[in-house]
Amino acid sequence: MVREQVRVDTRTLQWKCVESRADSKRLSYGRFILSPLMKGQADTIGIAMRRALLGEIEGTCITRAKSAKIPHEYSTIVGIQESVHEILMNLKEIVLRSNLYGTCDATICARGPGDITAKDIIAPPYVEIIDNTQHIASLTEPIELCIRLQIERNRGYLIKTSNNVQDGSYPIDAIFMPVRNVNHSIHSYGTENEKHEILFLEIWTNGSLTPKEALHEASRNLIDLFIPFLQTEEENLHLEANQHMLPFRPATLPDTLVKITKNKKKRALKSIFIDQLDLPPRVYNCLKKSNIATLFDLLNKSQEDLMKIDHFRIEDINQILDILEKHFGIDLPKN
């Protein structure tokens, strides 16, 4: 656990982590301060940050399960201690971390007798299991259990409905929020004529993000939501009814906000792996051998660069261009 003494700087607005600890693999805690603030500002920031931390950060969950041995969600299977419903509830609790874009597949294949835990999940390399000891099921007989899983990255809640049953697979309620709880409190100080405030933020996460990472992510998401208010629809505003008045000065984006926007787009491109682009196996293998693993890597290449890859053909480039145009509306330069 890390603790720091709280010192109030009356000159520059700054934040600091004053306490940090990991109670377990699936519970982390952090306490932060922001000061000095003018009277009323702490409540404004605290409410906005709490909503952003709980509702604007993406998480990764198992959202669907399918097995040939599952006749019905509320059935029981000989040789398995838990009911199917209990297994689905255990899968719901698995904590994951990923740079996933959309959905991906994972599997569980185990043979009894013995316990099935999160370590038995075979997932893509970009999906990390936070706690391998999380229990899924107990096999009491020498039977084999294979379950296909769908993993999804999203935000908020996903509530399953009976209409979501597809091909014998069963949807799972998902709580994508990596932040489990947020508290904010305010400490006032100063004289009656000059009141100042300190904002205290307490953040609990499920272990897939540290509280500091969650605070950074929520702050970036809030900035992205407010950026449109700093832009005008037209470069010059013509006020015909009040021509004697000076026109409004068009708002411009500060360099720091422009940099944050570009970095967020860059991170998004780095989160899309080329194995999610439905490329032919030969094309995929050629790109991987050339150290092209993400969409960001691919977009840094030109068509001429790709033609220099061993065993690459013009037909392969055309396939890549079609996929980029269809799914992302982007193209690769020729040179």
mmCIF file of C-alpha atoms in Angstrom:
data_model
loop_
_atom_site.group_PDB
_atom_site.id
_atom_site.type_symbol
_atom_site.label_atom_id
_atom_site.label_comp_id
_atom_site.label_asym_id
_atom_site.label_seq_id
_atom_site.Cartn_x
_atom_site.Cartn_y
_atom_site.Cartn_z
ATOM 1 C CA MET A 1 0.000 0.000 0.000
ATOM 2 C CA VAL A 2 1.252 3.487 -0.875
ATOM 3 C CA ARG A 3 0.379 6.576 1.176
ATOM 4 C CA GLU A 4 1.487 10.152 0.687
ATOM 5 C CA GLN A 5 1.045 13.184 2.886
ATOM 6 C CA VAL A 6 -1.536 15.633 1.539
ATOM 7 C CA ARG A 7 -0.011 19.018 0.832
ATOM 8 C CA VAL A 8 -2.106 21.879 -0.483
ATOM 9 C CA ASP A 9 -0.505 24.039 -3.151
ATOM 10 C CA THR A 10 -2.279 27.403 -3.305
ATOM 11 C CA ARG A 11 -0.661 28.429 -6.564
ATOM 12 C CA THR A 12 -1.138 25.756 -9.249
ATOM 13 C CA LEU A 13 -4.012 23.339 -9.823
ATOM 14 C CA GLN A 14 -2.624 19.815 -9.551
ATOM 15 C CA TRP A 15 -3.655 16.260 -8.730
ATOM 16 C CA LYS A 16 -1.885 13.593 -6.702
ATOM 17 C CA CYS A 17 -2.391 9.960 -5.702
ATOM 18 C CA VAL A 18 -2.283 9.909 -1.889
ATOM 19 C CA GLU A 19 -3.157 6.231 -1.357
ATOM 20 C CA SER A 20 -2.921 3.126 -3.534
ATOM 21 C CA ARG A 21 -3.369 -0.543 -2.718
ATOM 22 C CA ALA A 22 -4.344 -3.885 -4.254
ATOM 23 C CA ASP A 23 -6.578 -5.778 -1.835
ATOM 24 C CA SER A 24 -6.662 -8.770 -4.220
ATOM 25 C CA LYS A 25 -6.253 -9.568 -7.894
ATOM 26 C CA ARG A 26 -9.849 -8.442 -8.425
ATOM 27 C CA LEU A 27 -10.001 -5.402 -6.175
ATOM 28 C CA SER A 28 -7.787 -2.317 -6.358
ATOM 29 C CA TYR A 29 -8.203 0.951 -4.508
ATOM 30 C CA GLY A 30 -6.868 4.436 -5.116
ATOM 31 C CA ARG A 31 -7.398 7.818 -3.446
ATOM 32 C CA PHE A 32 -6.618 11.032 -5.299
ATOM 33 C CA ILE A 33 -6.764 14.766 -4.600
ATOM 34 C CA LEU A 34 -7.185 17.766 -6.884
ATOM 35 C CA SER A 35 -6.427 21.235 -5.521
ATOM 36 C CA PRO A 36 -6.677 24.152 -5.120
ATOM 37 C CA LEU A 37 -10.192 24.697 -6.478
ATOM 38 C CA MET A 38 -12.499 27.681 -6.157
ATOM 39 C CA LYS A 39 -15.719 27.320 -4.195
ATOM 40 C CA GLY A 40 -18.188 25.074 -6.069
ATOM 41 C CA GLN A 41 -15.681 23.664 -8.552
ATOM 42 C CA ALA A 42 -14.936 20.499 -6.551
ATOM 43 C CA ASP A 43 -18.556 19.377 -6.684
ATOM 44 C CA THR A 44 -18.770 20.088 -10.423
ATOM 45 C CA ILE A 45 -15.654 18.033 -11.190
ATOM 46 C CA GLY A 46 -16.463 15.300 -8.678
ATOM 47 C CA ILE A 47 -19.931 14.585 -10.105
ATOM 48 C CA ALA A 48 -18.661 14.590 -13.709
ATOM 49 C CA MET A 49 -15.702 12.327 -12.909
ATOM 50 C CA ARG A 50 -17.864 9.876 -10.984
ATOM 51 C CA ARG A 51 -20.261 9.487 -13.918
ATOM 52 C CA ALA A 52 -17.382 9.174 -16.389
ATOM 53 C CA LEU A 53 -15.581 6.580 -14.253
ATOM 54 C CA LEU A 54 -18.700 4.435 -13.872
ATOM 55 C CA GLY A 55 -20.210 4.832 -17.341
ATOM 56 C CA GLU A 56 -17.629 5.891 -19.934
ATOM 57 C CA ILE A 57 -14.797 3.369 -19.507
ATOM 58 C CA GLU A 58 -14.830 0.199 -21.607
ATOM 59 C CA GLY A 59 -14.309 -3.265 -20.175
ATOM 60 C CA THR A 60 -14.068 -6.841 -21.436
ATOM 61 C CA CYS A 61 -16.504 -9.655 -20.532
ATOM 62 C CA ILE A 62 -17.701 -13.090 -21.622
ATOM 63 C CA THR A 63 -21.092 -12.476 -23.248
ATOM 64 C CA ARG A 64 -22.054 -15.872 -24.724
ATOM 65 C CA ALA A 65 -21.406 -19.584 -24.117
ATOM 66 C CA LYS A 66 -22.152 -22.636 -26.255
ATOM 67 C CA SER A 67 -21.691 -26.362 -25.674
ATOM 68 C CA ALA A 68 -23.108 -29.451 -27.340
ATOM 69 C CA LYS A 69 -23.789 -30.909 -23.870
ATOM 70 C CA ILE A 70 -26.014 -28.023 -22.778
ATOM 71 C CA PRO A 71 -29.631 -28.882 -23.645
ATOM 72 C CA HIS A 72 -31.080 -25.954 -21.697
ATOM 73 C CA GLU A 73 -29.848 -23.129 -19.496
ATOM 74 C CA TYR A 74 -31.596 -24.516 -16.401
ATOM 75 C CA SER A 75 -30.659 -28.162 -16.943
ATOM 76 C CA THR A 76 -28.118 -30.282 -15.078
ATOM 77 C CA ILE A 77 -25.441 -32.513 -16.605
ATOM 78 C CA VAL A 78 -24.370 -35.858 -15.143
ATOM 79 C CA GLY A 79 -20.803 -35.625 -13.879
ATOM 80 C CA ILE A 80 -20.870 -31.849 -13.318
ATOM 81 C CA GLN A 81 -21.497 -30.572 -9.814
ATOM 82 C CA GLU A 82 -22.921 -27.203 -10.902
ATOM 83 C CA SER A 83 -26.048 -26.633 -12.929
ATOM 84 C CA VAL A 84 -25.731 -24.975 -16.341
ATOM 85 C CA HIS A 85 -27.132 -21.758 -14.895
ATOM 86 C CA GLU A 86 -24.451 -21.734 -12.162
ATOM 87 C CA ILE A 87 -21.713 -22.263 -14.768
ATOM 88 C CA LEU A 88 -23.018 -19.280 -16.767
ATOM 89 C CA MET A 89 -23.047 -17.157 -13.601
ATOM 90 C CA ASN A 90 -19.437 -18.171 -12.879
ATOM 91 C CA LEU A 91 -18.413 -17.205 -16.417
ATOM 92 C CA LYS A 92 -20.073 -13.834 -15.864
ATOM 93 C CA GLU A 93 -17.676 -13.149 -12.966
ATOM 94 C CA ILE A 94 -14.463 -13.807 -14.927
ATOM 95 C CA VAL A 95 -12.362 -10.614 -15.020
ATOM 96 C CA LEU A 96 -10.611 -9.903 -18.338
ATOM 97 C CA ARG A 97 -8.432 -7.153 -19.756
ATOM 98 C CA SER A 98 -7.932 -6.588 -23.484
ATOM 99 C CA ASN A 99 -7.275 -4.238 -26.381
ATOM 100 C CA LEU A 100 -10.084 -6.003 -28.211
ATOM 101 C CA TYR A 101 -12.029 -4.213 -30.935
ATOM 102 C CA GLY A 102 -15.551 -5.708 -30.961
ATOM 103 C CA THR A 103 -15.759 -9.450 -30.215
ATOM 104 C CA CYS A 104 -13.556 -12.544 -30.367
ATOM 105 C CA ASP A 105 -13.856 -16.258 -29.587
ATOM 106 C CA ALA A 106 -12.343 -18.372 -26.807
ATOM 107 C CA THR A 107 -12.756 -21.986 -25.687
ATOM 108 C CA ILE A 108 -12.677 -24.194 -22.609
ATOM 109 C CA CYS A 109 -11.804 -27.888 -23.013
ATOM 110 C CA ALA A 110 -11.204 -29.912 -19.863
ATOM 111 C CA ARG A 111 -11.550 -33.498 -18.722
ATOM 112 C CA GLY A 112 -12.616 -34.626 -15.249
ATOM 113 C CA PRO A 113 -12.527 -35.379 -12.534
ATOM 114 C CA GLY A 114 -11.271 -32.008 -11.333
ATOM 115 C CA ASP A 115 -12.025 -28.307 -11.151
ATOM 116 C CA ILE A 116 -12.312 -26.024 -14.166
ATOM 117 C CA THR A 117 -10.966 -22.536 -13.466
ATOM 118 C CA ALA A 118 -10.200 -19.420 -15.488
ATOM 119 C CA LYS A 119 -6.753 -20.807 -16.363
ATOM 120 C CA ASP A 120 -8.507 -23.393 -18.584
ATOM 121 C CA ILE A 121 -9.822 -20.636 -20.871
ATOM 122 C CA ILE A 122 -7.942 -20.621 -24.182
ATOM 123 C CA ALA A 123 -8.160 -17.010 -25.365
ATOM 124 C CA PRO A 124 -6.361 -14.888 -28.008
ATOM 125 C CA PRO A 125 -3.047 -13.327 -26.884
ATOM 126 C CA TYR A 126 -4.575 -9.850 -26.690
ATOM 127 C CA VAL A 127 -7.043 -11.008 -23.993
ATOM 128 C CA GLU A 128 -5.577 -11.276 -20.477
ATOM 129 C CA ILE A 129 -7.184 -13.237 -17.640
ATOM 130 C CA ILE A 130 -6.693 -11.252 -14.423
ATOM 131 C CA ASP A 131 -7.318 -14.067 -11.897
ATOM 132 C CA ASN A 132 -6.617 -17.611 -13.119
ATOM 133 C CA THR A 133 -8.055 -19.103 -9.929
ATOM 134 C CA GLN A 134 -11.659 -18.021 -10.546
ATOM 135 C CA HIS A 135 -13.893 -21.101 -10.339
ATOM 136 C CA ILE A 136 -16.076 -22.161 -13.294
ATOM 137 C CA ALA A 137 -17.202 -25.765 -12.669
ATOM 138 C CA SER A 138 -16.320 -29.025 -10.903
ATOM 139 C CA LEU A 139 -16.252 -32.292 -12.879
ATOM 140 C CA THR A 140 -16.983 -35.254 -10.599
ATOM 141 C CA GLU A 141 -16.605 -37.962 -13.253
ATOM 142 C CA PRO A 142 -14.130 -38.651 -16.100
ATOM 143 C CA ILE A 143 -16.123 -36.710 -18.675
ATOM 144 C CA GLU A 144 -15.008 -34.050 -21.132
ATOM 145 C CA LEU A 145 -16.549 -30.578 -21.168
ATOM 146 C CA CYS A 146 -15.986 -28.205 -24.073
ATOM 147 C CA ILE A 147 -17.485 -24.727 -24.104
ATOM 148 C CA ARG A 148 -17.152 -22.099 -26.810
ATOM 149 C CA LEU A 149 -17.114 -18.536 -25.510
ATOM 150 C CA GLN A 150 -17.695 -15.141 -27.032
ATOM 151 C CA ILE A 151 -15.674 -12.285 -25.524
ATOM 152 C CA GLU A 152 -16.728 -8.691 -26.075
ATOM 153 C CA ARG A 153 -15.354 -5.254 -25.224
ATOM 154 C CA ASN A 154 -17.980 -2.614 -24.512
ATOM 155 C CA ARG A 155 -19.193 -0.249 -21.804
ATOM 156 C CA GLY A 156 -22.088 -0.167 -19.358
ATOM 157 C CA TYR A 157 -24.416 -3.157 -18.965
ATOM 158 C CA LEU A 158 -25.526 -5.874 -21.366
ATOM 159 C CA ILE A 159 -28.735 -7.572 -20.207
ATOM 160 C CA LYS A 160 -29.506 -10.941 -21.789
ATOM 161 C CA THR A 161 -32.954 -11.638 -23.235
ATOM 162 C CA SER A 162 -34.636 -14.795 -24.477
ATOM 163 C CA ASN A 163 -34.436 -13.377 -27.997
ATOM 164 C CA ASN A 164 -30.635 -13.557 -27.843
ATOM 165 C CA VAL A 165 -30.493 -17.384 -27.901
ATOM 166 C CA GLN A 166 -28.697 -18.411 -31.104
ATOM 167 C CA ASP A 167 -27.749 -21.885 -32.367
ATOM 168 C CA GLY A 168 -27.897 -23.442 -28.928
ATOM 169 C CA SER A 169 -25.645 -20.771 -27.404
ATOM 170 C CA TYR A 170 -26.704 -18.803 -24.372
ATOM 171 C CA PRO A 171 -26.173 -15.079 -23.700
ATOM 172 C CA ILE A 172 -24.607 -13.975 -20.421
ATOM 173 C CA ASP A 173 -25.339 -10.763 -18.565
ATOM 174 C CA ALA A 174 -22.255 -8.555 -18.777
ATOM 175 C CA ILE A 175 -21.053 -5.754 -16.528
ATOM 176 C CA PHE A 176 -18.390 -4.123 -18.676
ATOM 177 C CA MET A 177 -17.554 -1.450 -16.078
ATOM 178 C CA PRO A 178 -14.032 -2.029 -14.685
ATOM 179 C CA VAL A 179 -14.722 0.618 -12.008
ATOM 180 C CA ARG A 180 -16.830 -0.899 -9.225
ATOM 181 C CA ASN A 181 -17.366 2.164 -7.041
ATOM 182 C CA VAL A 182 -16.437 5.854 -6.824
ATOM 183 C CA ASN A 183 -16.746 8.289 -3.929
ATOM 184 C CA HIS A 184 -15.937 11.970 -3.919
ATOM 185 C CA SER A 185 -15.653 14.298 -0.952
ATOM 186 C CA ILE A 186 -14.742 17.960 -0.509
ATOM 187 C CA HIS A 187 -12.553 19.716 2.052
ATOM 188 C CA SER A 188 -12.929 23.499 2.319
ATOM 189 C CA TYR A 189 -10.304 25.845 3.716
ATOM 190 C CA GLY A 190 -9.406 29.525 3.689
ATOM 191 C CA THR A 191 -11.051 32.685 4.968
ATOM 192 C CA GLU A 192 -14.648 33.758 4.532
ATOM 193 C CA ASN A 193 -13.636 36.139 1.757
ATOM 194 C CA GLU A 194 -11.447 33.607 -0.078
ATOM 195 C CA LYS A 195 -12.682 30.028 0.158
ATOM 196 C CA HIS A 196 -10.816 27.185 -1.540
ATOM 197 C CA GLU A 197 -11.613 23.489 -1.890
ATOM 198 C CA ILE A 198 -9.787 20.180 -2.174
ATOM 199 C CA LEU A 199 -11.490 17.369 -4.115
ATOM 200 C CA PHE A 200 -10.903 13.814 -2.860
ATOM 201 C CA LEU A 201 -11.690 10.937 -5.244
ATOM 202 C CA GLU A 202 -11.819 7.306 -4.095
ATOM 203 C CA ILE A 203 -11.846 4.674 -6.859
ATOM 204 C CA TRP A 204 -12.313 0.896 -6.612
ATOM 205 C CA THR A 205 -11.654 -1.256 -9.716
ATOM 206 C CA ASN A 206 -12.002 -4.957 -10.536
ATOM 207 C CA GLY A 207 -8.269 -5.360 -11.253
ATOM 208 C CA SER A 208 -8.463 -5.106 -15.036
ATOM 209 C CA LEU A 209 -7.466 -1.442 -14.661
ATOM 210 C CA THR A 210 -5.605 0.278 -11.860
ATOM 211 C CA PRO A 211 -7.452 3.231 -10.283
ATOM 212 C CA LYS A 212 -4.878 5.585 -11.830
ATOM 213 C CA GLU A 213 -5.436 4.094 -15.307
ATOM 214 C CA ALA A 214 -9.191 4.436 -14.812
ATOM 215 C CA LEU A 215 -8.804 8.089 -13.797
ATOM 216 C CA HIS A 216 -6.721 8.834 -16.902
ATOM 217 C CA GLU A 217 -9.170 7.028 -19.201
ATOM 218 C CA ALA A 218 -12.216 8.777 -17.737
ATOM 219 C CA SER A 219 -10.488 12.164 -18.066
ATOM 220 C CA ARG A 220 -9.680 11.534 -21.733
ATOM 221 C CA ASN A 221 -13.268 10.467 -22.411
ATOM 222 C CA LEU A 222 -14.623 13.619 -20.761
ATOM 223 C CA ILE A 223 -12.275 15.784 -22.833
ATOM 224 C CA ASP A 224 -13.450 14.059 -26.022
ATOM 225 C CA LEU A 225 -17.067 14.810 -25.107
ATOM 226 C CA PHE A 226 -16.360 18.521 -24.612
ATOM 227 C CA ILE A 227 -14.085 19.076 -27.621
ATOM 228 C CA PRO A 228 -17.031 19.736 -30.036
ATOM 229 C CA PHE A 229 -18.026 22.762 -27.925
ATOM 230 C CA LEU A 230 -14.625 24.315 -28.684
ATOM 231 C CA GLN A 231 -15.244 24.152 -32.427
ATOM 232 C CA THR A 232 -17.513 26.338 -34.552
ATOM 233 C CA GLU A 233 -19.515 25.214 -37.567
ATOM 234 C CA GLU A 234 -18.045 27.987 -39.734
ATOM 235 C CA GLU A 235 -14.684 29.653 -39.743
ATOM 236 C CA ASN A 236 -16.201 33.139 -39.898
ATOM 237 C CA LEU A 237 -19.488 34.125 -38.309
ATOM 238 C CA HIS A 238 -21.423 36.811 -40.211
ATOM 239 C CA LEU A 239 -23.929 38.636 -38.050
ATOM 240 C CA GLU A 240 -26.118 40.415 -40.606
ATOM 241 C CA ALA A 241 -28.587 41.766 -38.047
ATOM 242 C CA ASN A 242 -25.851 43.254 -35.865
ATOM 243 C CA GLN A 243 -23.117 44.307 -38.238
ATOM 244 C CA HIS A 244 -22.024 47.091 -35.892
ATOM 245 C CA MET A 245 -20.936 44.441 -33.394
ATOM 246 C CA LEU A 246 -17.655 42.622 -33.613
ATOM 247 C CA PRO A 247 -18.006 39.014 -34.826
ATOM 248 C CA PHE A 248 -17.409 36.208 -32.393
ATOM 249 C CA ARG A 249 -13.880 34.913 -32.400
ATOM 250 C CA PRO A 250 -13.905 31.302 -33.688
ATOM 251 C CA ALA A 251 -12.738 28.930 -30.983
ATOM 252 C CA THR A 252 -9.615 26.962 -31.704
ATOM 253 C CA LEU A 253 -8.479 23.703 -30.148
ATOM 254 C CA PRO A 254 -5.542 24.030 -27.790
ATOM 255 C CA ASP A 255 -2.497 22.080 -28.932
ATOM 256 C CA THR A 256 -2.803 19.723 -25.948
ATOM 257 C CA LEU A 257 -6.368 18.739 -26.896
ATOM 258 C CA VAL A 258 -5.393 18.206 -30.533
ATOM 259 C CA LYS A 259 -2.549 15.966 -29.351
ATOM 260 C CA ILE A 260 -4.907 13.977 -27.076
ATOM 261 C CA THR A 261 -7.376 13.440 -29.953
ATOM 262 C CA LYS A 262 -4.618 12.191 -32.250
ATOM 263 C CA ASN A 263 -3.236 9.901 -29.546
ATOM 264 C CA LYS A 264 -6.704 8.411 -28.894
ATOM 265 C CA LYS A 265 -7.128 7.622 -32.602
ATOM 266 C CA LYS A 266 -3.648 6.088 -32.643
ATOM 267 C CA ARG A 267 -4.493 3.893 -29.638
ATOM 268 C CA ALA A 268 -7.714 2.754 -31.324
ATOM 269 C CA LEU A 269 -5.822 1.670 -34.459
ATOM 270 C CA LYS A 270 -3.280 -0.181 -32.322
ATOM 271 C CA SER A 271 -6.151 -2.066 -30.661
ATOM 272 C CA ILE A 272 -7.311 -3.629 -33.943
ATOM 273 C CA PHE A 273 -5.220 -6.708 -34.760
ATOM 274 C CA ILE A 274 -4.893 -7.961 -38.325
ATOM 275 C CA ASP A 275 -6.353 -11.341 -37.353
ATOM 276 C CA GLN A 276 -9.648 -9.475 -36.918
ATOM 277 C CA LEU A 277 -9.677 -8.356 -40.572
ATOM 278 C CA ASP A 278 -10.752 -11.734 -42.070
ATOM 279 C CA LEU A 279 -7.629 -11.931 -44.213
ATOM 280 C CA PRO A 280 -6.724 -15.118 -46.112
ATOM 281 C CA PRO A 281 -4.266 -17.275 -44.096
ATOM 282 C CA ARG A 282 -1.417 -16.770 -46.553
ATOM 283 C CA VAL A 283 -1.798 -12.973 -46.533
ATOM 284 C CA TYR A 284 -2.067 -12.947 -42.743
ATOM 285 C CA ASN A 285 1.115 -15.033 -42.364
ATOM 286 C CA CYS A 286 3.055 -12.790 -44.758
ATOM 287 C CA LEU A 287 2.070 -9.678 -42.795
ATOM 288 C CA LYS A 288 2.931 -11.261 -39.439
ATOM 289 C CA LYS A 289 6.383 -12.281 -40.710
ATOM 290 C CA SER A 290 6.928 -8.628 -41.661
ATOM 291 C CA ASN A 291 6.068 -7.505 -38.088
ATOM 292 C CA ILE A 292 2.699 -6.063 -39.111
ATOM 293 C CA ALA A 293 0.448 -7.016 -36.200
ATOM 294 C CA THR A 294 -2.133 -4.231 -35.934
ATOM 295 C CA LEU A 295 -4.156 -1.959 -38.192
ATOM 296 C CA PHE A 296 -1.871 0.882 -37.119
ATOM 297 C CA ASP A 297 1.164 -1.036 -38.440
ATOM 298 C CA LEU A 298 -0.620 -1.746 -41.711
ATOM 299 C CA LEU A 299 -1.645 1.885 -42.295
ATOM 300 C CA ASN A 300 1.988 2.940 -41.897
ATOM 301 C CA LYS A 301 2.804 0.963 -45.038
ATOM 302 C CA SER A 302 2.211 1.902 -48.662
ATOM 303 C CA GLN A 303 1.171 -0.440 -51.480
ATOM 304 C CA GLU A 304 4.754 -0.307 -52.708
ATOM 305 C CA ASP A 305 5.998 -1.392 -49.257
ATOM 306 C CA LEU A 306 3.647 -4.378 -49.247
ATOM 307 C CA MET A 307 4.806 -5.493 -52.694
ATOM 308 C CA LYS A 308 8.331 -5.823 -51.271
ATOM 309 C CA ILE A 309 7.136 -8.539 -48.869
ATOM 310 C CA ASP A 310 8.154 -12.042 -49.933
ATOM 311 C CA HIS A 311 5.447 -14.002 -51.788
ATOM 312 C CA PHE A 312 3.098 -10.974 -51.834
ATOM 313 C CA ARG A 313 1.026 -10.437 -54.984
ATOM 314 C CA ILE A 314 -1.042 -7.612 -56.410
ATOM 315 C CA GLU A 315 -4.188 -9.698 -55.754
ATOM 316 C CA ASP A 316 -3.292 -9.731 -52.049
ATOM 317 C CA ILE A 317 -3.031 -5.945 -51.977
ATOM 318 C CA ASN A 318 -6.405 -5.622 -53.696
ATOM 319 C CA GLN A 319 -7.953 -7.860 -51.023
ATOM 320 C CA ILE A 320 -6.477 -5.676 -48.270
ATOM 321 C CA LEU A 321 -7.696 -2.495 -49.988
ATOM 322 C CA ASP A 322 -11.216 -3.923 -50.289
ATOM 323 C CA ILE A 323 -11.308 -4.822 -46.572
ATOM 324 C CA LEU A 324 -9.992 -1.408 -45.500
ATOM 325 C CA GLU A 325 -12.523 0.382 -47.709
ATOM 326 C CA LYS A 326 -15.445 -1.811 -46.633
ATOM 327 C CA HIS A 327 -14.876 -1.721 -42.866
ATOM 328 C CA PHE A 328 -13.009 1.532 -42.243
ATOM 329 C CA GLY A 329 -13.423 3.721 -45.321
ATOM 330 C CA ILE A 330 -9.658 4.221 -45.639
ATOM 331 C CA ASP A 331 -7.039 3.494 -48.278
ATOM 332 C CA LEU A 332 -3.325 2.833 -48.544
ATOM 333 C CA PRO A 333 -1.104 5.217 -50.544
ATOM 334 C CA LYS A 334 0.582 3.743 -53.596
ATOM 335 C CA ASN A 335 4.021 5.080 -52.736
#
